[in-house]
Coordinates of C-alpha atoms in Angstrom, one line a residue:
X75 CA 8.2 13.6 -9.1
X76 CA 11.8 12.6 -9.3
X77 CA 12.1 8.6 -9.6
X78 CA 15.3 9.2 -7.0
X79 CA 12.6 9.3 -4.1
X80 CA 12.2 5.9 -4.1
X81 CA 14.0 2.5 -3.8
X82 CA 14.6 1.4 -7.1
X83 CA 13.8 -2.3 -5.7
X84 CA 10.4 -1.5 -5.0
X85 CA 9.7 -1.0 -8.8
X86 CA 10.8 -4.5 -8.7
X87 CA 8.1 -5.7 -6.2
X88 CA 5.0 -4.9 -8.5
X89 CA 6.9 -6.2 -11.7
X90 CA 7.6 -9.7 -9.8
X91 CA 4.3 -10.0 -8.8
X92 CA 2.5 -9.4 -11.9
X93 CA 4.9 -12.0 -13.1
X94 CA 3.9 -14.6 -11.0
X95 CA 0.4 -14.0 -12.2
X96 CA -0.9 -11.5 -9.5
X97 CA -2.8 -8.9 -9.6
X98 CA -0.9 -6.1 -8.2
X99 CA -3.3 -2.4 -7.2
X100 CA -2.2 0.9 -6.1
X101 CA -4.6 2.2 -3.0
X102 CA -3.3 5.6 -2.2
X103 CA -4.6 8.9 -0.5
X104 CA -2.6 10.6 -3.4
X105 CA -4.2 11.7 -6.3
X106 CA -4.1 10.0 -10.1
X107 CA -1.7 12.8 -11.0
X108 CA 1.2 12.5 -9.1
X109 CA 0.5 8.6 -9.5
X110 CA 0.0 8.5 -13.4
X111 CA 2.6 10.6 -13.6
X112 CA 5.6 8.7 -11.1
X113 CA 4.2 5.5 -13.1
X114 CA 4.3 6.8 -16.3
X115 CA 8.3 7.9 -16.4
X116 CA 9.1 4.7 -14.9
X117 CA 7.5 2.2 -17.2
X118 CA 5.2 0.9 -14.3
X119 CA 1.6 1.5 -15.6
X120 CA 1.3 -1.9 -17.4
X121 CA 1.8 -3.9 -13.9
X122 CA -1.0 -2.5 -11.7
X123 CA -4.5 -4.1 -12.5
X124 CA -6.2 -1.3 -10.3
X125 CA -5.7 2.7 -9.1
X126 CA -7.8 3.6 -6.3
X127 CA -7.1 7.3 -5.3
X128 CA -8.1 10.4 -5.4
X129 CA -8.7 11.8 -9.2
X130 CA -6.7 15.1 -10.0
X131 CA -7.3 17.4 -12.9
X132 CA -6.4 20.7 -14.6
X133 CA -9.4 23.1 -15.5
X134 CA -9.2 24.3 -19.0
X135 CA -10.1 27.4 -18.1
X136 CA -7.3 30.5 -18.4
X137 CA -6.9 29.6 -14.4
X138 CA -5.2 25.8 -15.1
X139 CA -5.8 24.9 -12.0
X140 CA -5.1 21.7 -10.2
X141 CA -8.7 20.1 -8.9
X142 CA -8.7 16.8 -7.3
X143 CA -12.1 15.0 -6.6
X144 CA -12.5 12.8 -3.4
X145 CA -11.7 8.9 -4.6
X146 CA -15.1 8.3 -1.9
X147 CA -17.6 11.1 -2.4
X148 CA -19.1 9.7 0.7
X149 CA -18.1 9.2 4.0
X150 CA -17.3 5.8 5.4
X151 CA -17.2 6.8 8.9
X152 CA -13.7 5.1 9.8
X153 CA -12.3 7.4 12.7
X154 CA -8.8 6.1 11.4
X155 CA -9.4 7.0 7.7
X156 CA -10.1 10.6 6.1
X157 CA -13.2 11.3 4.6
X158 CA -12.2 11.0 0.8
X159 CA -10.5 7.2 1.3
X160 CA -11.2 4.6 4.0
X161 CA -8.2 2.6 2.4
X162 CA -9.3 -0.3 4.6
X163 CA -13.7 -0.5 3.2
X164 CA -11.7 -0.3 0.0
X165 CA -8.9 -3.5 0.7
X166 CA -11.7 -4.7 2.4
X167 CA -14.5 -4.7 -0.5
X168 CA -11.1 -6.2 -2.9
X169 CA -10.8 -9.2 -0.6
X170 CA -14.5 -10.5 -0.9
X171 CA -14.6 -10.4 -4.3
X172 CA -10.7 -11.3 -5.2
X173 CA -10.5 -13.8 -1.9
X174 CA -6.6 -13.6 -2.5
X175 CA -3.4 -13.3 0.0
X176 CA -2.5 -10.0 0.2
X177 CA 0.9 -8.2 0.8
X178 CA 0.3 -4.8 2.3
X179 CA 3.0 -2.1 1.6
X180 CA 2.1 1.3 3.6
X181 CA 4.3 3.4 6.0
X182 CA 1.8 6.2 7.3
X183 CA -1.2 6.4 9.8
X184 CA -3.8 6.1 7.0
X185 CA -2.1 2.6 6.4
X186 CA -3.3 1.5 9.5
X187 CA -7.0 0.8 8.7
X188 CA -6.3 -1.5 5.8
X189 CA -3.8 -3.0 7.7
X190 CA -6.3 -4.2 10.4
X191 CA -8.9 -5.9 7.7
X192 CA -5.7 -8.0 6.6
X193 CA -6.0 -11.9 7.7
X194 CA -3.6 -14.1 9.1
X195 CA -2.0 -15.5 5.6
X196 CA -1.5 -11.9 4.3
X197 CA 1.3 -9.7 5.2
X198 CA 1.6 -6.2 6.2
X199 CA 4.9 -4.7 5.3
X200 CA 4.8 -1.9 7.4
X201 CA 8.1 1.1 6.9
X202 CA 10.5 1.0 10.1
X203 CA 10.3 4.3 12.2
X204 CA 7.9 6.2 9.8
X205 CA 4.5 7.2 11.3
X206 CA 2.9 3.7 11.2
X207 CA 5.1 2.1 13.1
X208 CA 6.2 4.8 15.9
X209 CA 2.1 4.9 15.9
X210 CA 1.3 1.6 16.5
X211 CA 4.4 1.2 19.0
X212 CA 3.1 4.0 21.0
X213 CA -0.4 2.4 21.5
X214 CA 0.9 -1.5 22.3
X215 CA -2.0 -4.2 22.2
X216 CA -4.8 -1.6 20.9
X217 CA -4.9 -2.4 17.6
X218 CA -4.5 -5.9 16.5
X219 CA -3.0 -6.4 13.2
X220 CA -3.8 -10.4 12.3
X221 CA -1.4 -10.1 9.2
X222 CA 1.9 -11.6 9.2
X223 CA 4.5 -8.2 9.7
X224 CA 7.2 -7.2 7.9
X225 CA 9.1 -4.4 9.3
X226 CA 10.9 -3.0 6.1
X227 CA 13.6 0.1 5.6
X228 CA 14.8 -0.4 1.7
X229 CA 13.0 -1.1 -1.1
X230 CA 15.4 -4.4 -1.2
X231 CA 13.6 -5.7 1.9
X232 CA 10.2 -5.6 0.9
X233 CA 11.0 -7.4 -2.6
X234 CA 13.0 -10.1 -0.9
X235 CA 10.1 -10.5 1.4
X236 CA 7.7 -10.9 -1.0
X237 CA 9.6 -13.3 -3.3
X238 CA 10.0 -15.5 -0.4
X239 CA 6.5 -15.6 0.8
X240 CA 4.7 -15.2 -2.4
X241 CA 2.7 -18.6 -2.9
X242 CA 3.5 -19.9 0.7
X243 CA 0.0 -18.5 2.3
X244 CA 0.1 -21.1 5.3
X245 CA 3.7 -19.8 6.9
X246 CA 3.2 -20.0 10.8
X247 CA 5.9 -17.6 11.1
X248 CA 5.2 -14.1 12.3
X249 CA 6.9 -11.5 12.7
X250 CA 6.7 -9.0 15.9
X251 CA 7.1 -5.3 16.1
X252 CA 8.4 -5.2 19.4
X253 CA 11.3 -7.7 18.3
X254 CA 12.3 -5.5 15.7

């Protein structure tokens, strides 16, 4: 789990955030493993409040073997969202009881769900030309993401966008994916 895989800025996004006092989560179809792990030999685990993923172990039995556990042991039904994480009942339960703005950082198809519970004073930061994004570009005006969008291709981009809109919830800007 070489740290080289990903932008160095975007270790900088969570530690900004919990900086400014908010609470910053990790909401991943990956598994606590390769999480803990990535989080660990960077020096990241104090800055996320909350892990929701899919819990991996070895067996301590002579075969060592990796076992991960569904994060959801039960369905949610979501036709976007495999059965072990519906990403967006998840985001979705975190908003009611948290009732905060919310910047969304995803880049795949299982982003998409959560994407569509966000309102209009959170942000999606959607990954430019990864599977999200060709997705929802090949299927214009069928699914209606009310957050504003932030098309992003460094790690750079998605920390500048975040200190700028951080604490400014009412911006009327919006960005477009066709634009971009």
């Amino acid at each position: 789990y070489p740290s080289r895989a990903f932008f160095p800025e975007m270790f900088e996004v969570p530690k900004y955030a919990y900086a400014e006092g908010c609470e910053v989560m990790i909401l991943s179809d990956a598994n606590t493993l390769y999480i803990d792990t990535i989080l660990s030999k960077n020096n990241m685990m104090s800055y996320f409040h909350n892990i929701v993923t899919n819990i991996a172990h070895f067996e301590e039995d002579e075969t060592g073997q990796l076992q991960i556990e569904a994060c959801q042991s039960e369905p949610k039904g979501c036709s976007l969202c495999p059965p072990n994480l519906c990403k967006g009942s998840v985001l979705e339960i975190y908003k009611k009881e948290h009732h905060q703005q919310t910047f969304y950082v995803g880049d795949g198809k299982g982003d998409l769900c959560p994407c569509l519970k966000l309102k209009s004073t959170d942000f999606a930061c959607i990954r430019k030309n990864y599977s999200l994004h060709r997705f929802i570009l090949e299927n214009p005006g069928v699914y209606n993401i009310s957050a504003q969008i932030l098309l992003w291709e460094t790690g750079a981009d998605v920390l500048n966008f975040v200190k700028e809109h951080l604490l400014k919830p009412n911006r009327e800007e919006r960005s477009d994916l066709e634009r971009k």
